[in-house]
């Protein structure tokens, strides 16, 4: 997919209608800076804006993704082909490398009949309702659901930040729901990694020092820290900024620093809460590619909460939450990313239409 060509096409269509960048942005509820980034090829419009943008510019989604007008004759004969070809180029054609046998994978997380009830004076709220699932080591699992579906509460229960009302959470053979508050805090430091939407880096420390902090907490020998940080910085393309402070680098670089910090101490599992939420589309795709690389090359296990379909398409498996329950699950298997994206969209529509639990 040629982002620069698409950006130039957006600019051409906008000018054809006599609009400035700010005027187009206003109609989409955005800033002129966002439209400027599209038109210079630095980012792509969010998937949720495609319909509105195409309607305003009076073009089809196919034409937007191709970055050119398509004749009526060609559109009729090649609509599906053109769209799928462009989306495939955008998302990537490679398929996941799979192990010959699934039983070689060790289970790292087991959630058993977990529920969470919040009580106030006059009301009880069932935020998580009898949830059970497992995650294998080295896998990339996503949890999707609308705001209020219970996905972040579930992540907090697994993260030992909150405690279930009922049920058990087993991480690496340790039932964390049986631990005291002090022991849970210790377990969190030694066995869990976190990546948040807002990075949660310390602005008073350099990128290097932020990563080193995770190793210091785990008592990693000083002579080993440099090697670990240098290797991760190189793999995550942040070597050039390790001596800078978080506020001196881009959002994408800050999030890659957060990744390095999470991975450095070799946690049992990394918990990611909407990690692409504060990133533009280019930086988001870079981060998701890094997640896939960490799972493949480092054997890292990632559990990610997201509402974004594109982010979900990078996962091995998706759990769909609704009203505190896991109502559906979808495994990628040998599907390509575009095919998995389509299946995720179909499953979301199925749930919206009141599909039965399976």
Coordinates of C-alpha atoms in Angstrom, one line a residue:
X1 CA 0.0 0.0 0.0
X2 CA 1.4 3.4 -1.0
X3 CA 0.6 5.8 1.8
X4 CA 2.1 8.7 0.0
X5 CA -0.1 8.0 -3.1
X6 CA -3.2 7.7 -0.9
X7 CA -2.3 11.0 0.8
X8 CA -1.9 12.8 -2.5
X9 CA -5.2 11.4 -3.7
X10 CA -7.0 12.7 -0.5
X11 CA -5.4 16.1 -1.1
X12 CA -6.5 16.0 -4.8
X13 CA -10.1 15.1 -3.8
X14 CA -10.2 17.8 -1.1
X15 CA -9.0 20.5 -3.3
X16 CA -11.4 19.5 -6.0
X17 CA -14.2 20.4 -3.6
X18 CA -12.5 23.7 -2.7
X19 CA -11.9 22.7 1.0
X20 CA -8.9 23.6 3.1
X21 CA -7.4 20.9 5.3
X22 CA -9.1 22.5 8.3
X23 CA -12.5 22.5 6.6
X24 CA -12.2 18.7 5.8
X25 CA -11.0 18.0 9.3
X26 CA -13.8 20.0 10.9
X27 CA -16.4 17.9 9.0
X28 CA -14.7 14.7 10.4
X29 CA -14.4 16.1 13.9
X30 CA -10.6 16.1 13.7
X31 CA -7.7 18.7 13.7
X32 CA -6.2 20.0 10.5
X33 CA -2.9 18.4 11.7
X34 CA -4.4 14.9 11.3
X35 CA -5.4 15.6 7.7
X36 CA -2.0 17.1 7.0
X37 CA -0.4 13.9 8.2
X38 CA -2.6 11.9 5.8
X39 CA -1.8 14.0 2.9
X40 CA 1.9 13.9 3.4
X41 CA 1.8 10.1 3.8
X42 CA 2.9 10.1 7.5
X43 CA -0.2 8.3 8.7
X44 CA -3.4 6.7 7.4
X45 CA -7.0 7.6 8.4
X46 CA -8.4 5.4 11.1
X47 CA -10.5 2.5 9.8
X48 CA -13.6 4.0 11.6
X49 CA -13.3 7.2 9.4
X50 CA -13.2 5.4 6.0
X51 CA -17.0 5.6 5.5
X52 CA -17.3 9.3 6.4
X53 CA -14.2 10.3 4.5
X54 CA -15.2 8.5 1.4
X55 CA -18.7 10.0 1.6
X56 CA -17.3 13.5 1.9
X57 CA -14.8 13.1 -0.9
X58 CA -17.4 11.2 -3.1
X59 CA -15.1 8.3 -3.7
X60 CA -15.3 4.6 -2.9
X61 CA -13.2 2.8 -0.3
X62 CA -11.5 0.9 -3.2
X63 CA -10.5 4.2 -4.7
X64 CA -9.3 5.6 -1.4
X65 CA -7.1 2.5 -0.7
X66 CA -5.8 2.4 -4.3
X67 CA -5.1 6.2 -4.2
X68 CA -6.7 6.8 -7.6
X69 CA -10.1 7.0 -9.3
X70 CA -11.4 3.7 -10.7
X71 CA -13.5 3.6 -13.8
X72 CA -17.1 2.4 -13.4
X73 CA -16.4 -0.6 -15.7
X74 CA -13.3 -1.6 -13.7
X75 CA -15.1 -1.0 -10.4
X76 CA -17.9 -3.4 -11.4
X77 CA -15.5 -6.1 -12.4
X78 CA -12.8 -5.8 -9.8
X79 CA -14.3 -4.3 -6.7
X80 CA -13.6 -7.2 -4.4
X81 CA -10.3 -8.0 -6.0
X82 CA -9.0 -4.5 -5.7
X83 CA -10.1 -4.0 -2.1
X84 CA -8.7 -7.3 -0.8
X85 CA -5.4 -6.8 -2.7
X86 CA -4.9 -3.4 -1.1
X87 CA -5.9 -4.6 2.4
X88 CA -3.6 -7.6 2.1
X89 CA -0.7 -5.3 1.2
X90 CA -1.6 -3.1 4.1
X91 CA -1.9 -5.8 6.7
X92 CA 0.8 -8.1 5.4
X93 CA 0.6 -11.4 3.5
X94 CA 2.7 -13.6 5.7
X95 CA 1.1 -16.4 7.8
X96 CA 2.0 -17.2 11.3
X97 CA 4.7 -19.8 11.9
X98 CA 3.0 -22.6 13.8
X99 CA 4.5 -25.4 15.8
X100 CA 3.8 -28.8 14.5
X101 CA 2.1 -29.8 17.6
X102 CA 0.0 -27.7 19.9
X103 CA 0.8 -29.7 23.1
X104 CA 4.4 -28.5 23.0
X105 CA 3.2 -25.2 24.3
X106 CA 3.2 -24.8 28.1
X107 CA 0.1 -23.2 29.7
X108 CA 1.1 -20.0 31.4
X109 CA -2.3 -18.6 32.5
X110 CA -5.4 -20.4 33.7
X111 CA -8.5 -18.4 34.7
X112 CA -11.1 -20.5 36.4
X113 CA -14.7 -19.4 37.0
X114 CA -13.6 -15.9 37.9
X115 CA -16.3 -13.4 38.9
X116 CA -16.0 -9.8 40.3
X117 CA -18.9 -8.0 42.1
X118 CA -18.6 -4.4 43.1
X119 CA -20.9 -3.4 46.0
X120 CA -22.1 0.1 47.0
X121 CA -24.6 1.0 49.6
X122 CA -27.6 0.5 47.3
X123 CA -26.3 -1.6 44.4
X124 CA -24.3 -4.6 43.3
X125 CA -22.6 -4.6 40.0
X126 CA -21.4 -7.9 38.4
X127 CA -18.4 -6.7 36.4
X128 CA -17.0 -10.1 35.5
X129 CA -19.3 -13.1 35.4
X130 CA -17.9 -16.7 35.7
X131 CA -15.0 -16.3 33.2
X132 CA -12.7 -19.2 32.4
X133 CA -10.0 -19.5 29.7
X134 CA -6.3 -20.5 29.3
X135 CA -3.3 -18.9 27.6
X136 CA -0.3 -20.9 26.3
X137 CA 3.3 -19.7 26.6
X138 CA 4.5 -17.7 23.6
X139 CA 1.0 -16.9 22.4
X140 CA -0.5 -13.5 21.6
X141 CA -4.1 -13.4 22.9
X142 CA -6.5 -10.4 22.7
X143 CA -9.6 -9.6 24.7
X144 CA -12.2 -7.5 22.8
X145 CA -15.4 -5.8 24.0
X146 CA -17.2 -2.6 24.2
X147 CA -16.6 -0.1 27.0
X148 CA -18.2 -1.5 30.1
X149 CA -18.0 -5.1 28.9
X150 CA -15.6 -6.1 31.8
X151 CA -12.4 -6.5 29.8
X152 CA -10.3 -4.1 31.8
X153 CA -11.6 -5.4 35.1
X154 CA -10.7 -8.9 34.0
X155 CA -7.2 -7.7 33.1
X156 CA -6.8 -6.0 36.5
X157 CA -7.8 -9.3 38.2
X158 CA -5.1 -11.2 36.3
X159 CA -2.7 -8.3 37.0
X160 CA -3.2 -8.8 40.8
X161 CA -4.3 -5.1 41.0
X162 CA -7.8 -6.3 42.0
X163 CA -9.0 -9.5 43.7
X164 CA -11.8 -11.7 42.3
X165 CA -15.0 -12.2 44.3
X166 CA -15.0 -15.9 43.2
X167 CA -12.8 -18.1 41.2
X168 CA -9.0 -18.6 40.7
X169 CA -6.2 -17.2 38.6
X170 CA -3.2 -19.4 38.0
X171 CA 0.0 -17.8 36.5
X172 CA 2.9 -20.1 35.9
X173 CA 1.7 -22.6 38.4
X174 CA 1.1 -20.0 41.1
X175 CA -2.5 -19.4 42.2
X176 CA -2.3 -15.7 42.7
X177 CA -5.8 -15.3 44.2
X178 CA -4.6 -17.1 47.3
X179 CA -1.8 -14.7 48.0
X180 CA -1.8 -11.9 50.6
X181 CA -1.6 -8.3 49.4
X182 CA 2.1 -8.1 50.1
X183 CA 2.8 -11.4 48.3
X184 CA 0.7 -10.2 45.3
X185 CA 2.8 -7.0 45.0
X186 CA 5.9 -9.1 45.1
X187 CA 4.5 -11.5 42.4
X188 CA 3.5 -8.5 40.2
X189 CA 7.1 -7.2 40.3
X190 CA 8.8 -10.5 39.6
X191 CA 6.5 -12.3 37.2
X192 CA 4.4 -9.7 35.3
X193 CA 5.1 -7.1 32.6
X194 CA 2.9 -4.2 31.8
X195 CA 2.3 -2.0 28.7
X196 CA -0.2 0.8 29.1
X197 CA -1.8 3.2 26.6
X198 CA -0.1 6.2 28.3
X199 CA 3.4 4.5 28.5
X200 CA 3.8 5.1 32.3
X201 CA 7.5 6.0 31.9
X202 CA 9.3 8.1 34.5
X203 CA 10.1 11.5 32.9
X204 CA 13.0 12.1 35.4
X205 CA 14.8 9.0 34.0
X206 CA 16.3 8.5 30.6
X207 CA 15.0 5.7 28.3
X208 CA 18.0 3.6 29.4
X209 CA 17.2 4.2 33.0
X210 CA 13.5 3.4 32.6
X211 CA 14.4 0.0 31.1
X212 CA 17.2 -0.6 33.7
X213 CA 14.7 0.1 36.5
X214 CA 12.8 -3.2 35.7
X215 CA 16.1 -5.1 35.9
X216 CA 17.1 -3.4 39.2
X217 CA 13.9 -4.4 40.8
X218 CA 14.6 -8.0 39.8
X219 CA 18.2 -7.7 41.2
X220 CA 19.8 -8.4 37.8
X221 CA 23.6 -8.1 38.1
X222 CA 24.9 -4.7 36.9
X223 CA 27.3 -6.2 34.4
X224 CA 24.4 -8.0 32.7
X225 CA 22.1 -5.0 32.4
X226 CA 24.1 -3.2 29.6
X227 CA 24.0 -6.4 27.5
X228 CA 20.3 -6.9 28.0
X229 CA 19.3 -3.3 27.4
X230 CA 21.6 -3.0 24.3
X231 CA 20.1 -6.1 22.7
X232 CA 16.6 -5.0 23.3
X233 CA 17.2 -1.4 22.2
X234 CA 18.6 -2.7 18.9
X235 CA 15.8 -5.2 18.3
X236 CA 13.2 -2.5 19.1
X237 CA 15.0 0.3 17.1
X238 CA 15.5 2.7 20.0
X239 CA 19.3 2.6 20.3
X240 CA 19.6 6.2 19.1
X241 CA 17.3 7.5 21.8
X242 CA 18.3 5.5 24.9
X243 CA 20.1 8.5 26.5
X244 CA 17.1 10.8 26.0
X245 CA 14.2 11.5 28.3
X246 CA 10.7 10.2 27.5
X247 CA 9.4 13.7 26.7
X248 CA 12.2 14.2 24.1
X249 CA 11.1 11.2 21.9
X250 CA 8.0 10.3 19.8
X251 CA 5.0 8.4 21.1
X252 CA 6.0 5.3 19.1
X253 CA 9.5 5.4 20.6
X254 CA 8.1 5.8 24.2
X255 CA 5.9 2.8 23.6
X256 CA 8.8 0.7 22.3
X257 CA 10.7 1.7 25.5
X258 CA 7.7 0.5 27.5
X259 CA 8.0 -2.8 25.6
X260 CA 11.7 -3.1 26.3
X261 CA 11.0 -2.4 30.0
X262 CA 8.3 -5.0 30.1
X263 CA 10.4 -7.7 28.4
X264 CA 13.7 -7.0 30.0
X265 CA 12.9 -8.8 33.3
X266 CA 11.6 -11.9 31.4
X267 CA 8.1 -11.9 33.0
X268 CA 5.8 -14.9 32.8
X269 CA 3.3 -12.8 30.9
X270 CA 2.9 -9.3 29.5
X271 CA -0.4 -7.5 30.1
X272 CA -1.2 -4.8 27.6
X273 CA -4.1 -2.4 28.1
X274 CA -5.1 -0.6 24.8
X275 CA -1.4 -0.2 24.0
X276 CA -2.0 1.4 20.6
X277 CA -4.6 3.9 21.8
X278 CA -2.3 6.9 21.9
X279 CA -0.4 6.1 18.7
X280 CA -1.0 7.0 15.0
X281 CA -1.7 4.2 12.6
X282 CA 2.0 3.9 11.5
X283 CA 3.4 3.7 15.0
X284 CA 0.6 1.3 16.0
X285 CA 1.4 -1.1 13.3
X286 CA 5.1 -1.0 14.2
X287 CA 4.2 -1.8 17.8
X288 CA 2.0 -4.7 16.8
X289 CA 4.8 -6.1 14.6
X290 CA 7.1 -5.9 17.6
X291 CA 4.5 -7.8 19.8
X292 CA 4.5 -10.6 17.1
X293 CA 8.3 -10.6 17.0
X294 CA 8.5 -10.8 20.8
X295 CA 6.2 -13.8 20.8
X296 CA 8.1 -15.6 18.0
X297 CA 11.7 -14.8 18.9
X298 CA 11.6 -14.4 22.7
X299 CA 8.8 -16.7 23.6
X300 CA 7.0 -13.8 25.2
X301 CA 3.3 -14.3 26.2
X302 CA 1.1 -11.3 25.6
X303 CA -2.5 -10.8 26.8
X304 CA -3.9 -7.6 25.2
X305 CA -7.1 -5.7 25.9
X306 CA -8.2 -3.8 22.8
X307 CA -11.3 -2.5 21.1
X308 CA -9.5 -2.0 17.8
X309 CA -10.1 -4.6 15.1
X310 CA -6.9 -4.0 13.3
X311 CA -4.9 -4.5 16.5
X312 CA -6.9 -7.7 17.2
X313 CA -6.0 -9.1 13.7
X314 CA -2.3 -9.5 14.9
X315 CA -3.3 -11.9 17.7
X316 CA -3.3 -15.7 17.7
X317 CA -6.6 -15.8 19.4
X318 CA -9.4 -13.4 20.4
X319 CA -11.8 -13.6 23.3
X320 CA -15.0 -11.5 22.9
X321 CA -16.4 -10.1 26.1
X322 CA -20.0 -8.9 26.6
X323 CA -21.8 -8.0 29.9
X324 CA -18.9 -9.5 31.9
X325 CA -18.8 -12.8 30.1
X326 CA -16.7 -14.3 27.3
X327 CA -19.4 -14.8 24.7
X328 CA -17.2 -16.1 21.9
X329 CA -13.7 -17.0 21.0
X330 CA -11.9 -17.0 17.7
X331 CA -8.5 -18.7 16.8
X332 CA -6.4 -17.5 13.9
X333 CA -4.9 -20.9 13.0
X334 CA -3.4 -20.7 9.6
X335 CA -5.4 -17.7 8.4
X336 CA -3.7 -14.7 7.0
X337 CA -4.1 -11.4 8.7
X338 CA -6.7 -10.1 6.3
X339 CA -8.8 -13.3 6.6
X340 CA -8.6 -13.1 10.4
X341 CA -9.6 -9.4 10.3
X342 CA -12.7 -10.4 8.2
X343 CA -13.6 -13.2 10.7
X344 CA -13.2 -10.8 13.6
X345 CA -15.6 -8.3 12.0
X346 CA -18.0 -11.1 11.2
X347 CA -17.9 -12.3 14.8
X348 CA -18.6 -8.7 16.1
X349 CA -21.6 -8.4 13.8
X350 CA -22.8 -11.8 14.9
X351 CA -22.7 -10.7 18.5
X352 CA -24.3 -7.4 17.8
X353 CA -27.2 -9.3 16.2
X354 CA -27.7 -11.4 19.3
X355 CA -25.8 -14.5 18.3
X356 CA -26.0 -17.5 20.6
X357 CA -23.1 -18.3 22.9
X358 CA -20.9 -21.2 21.8

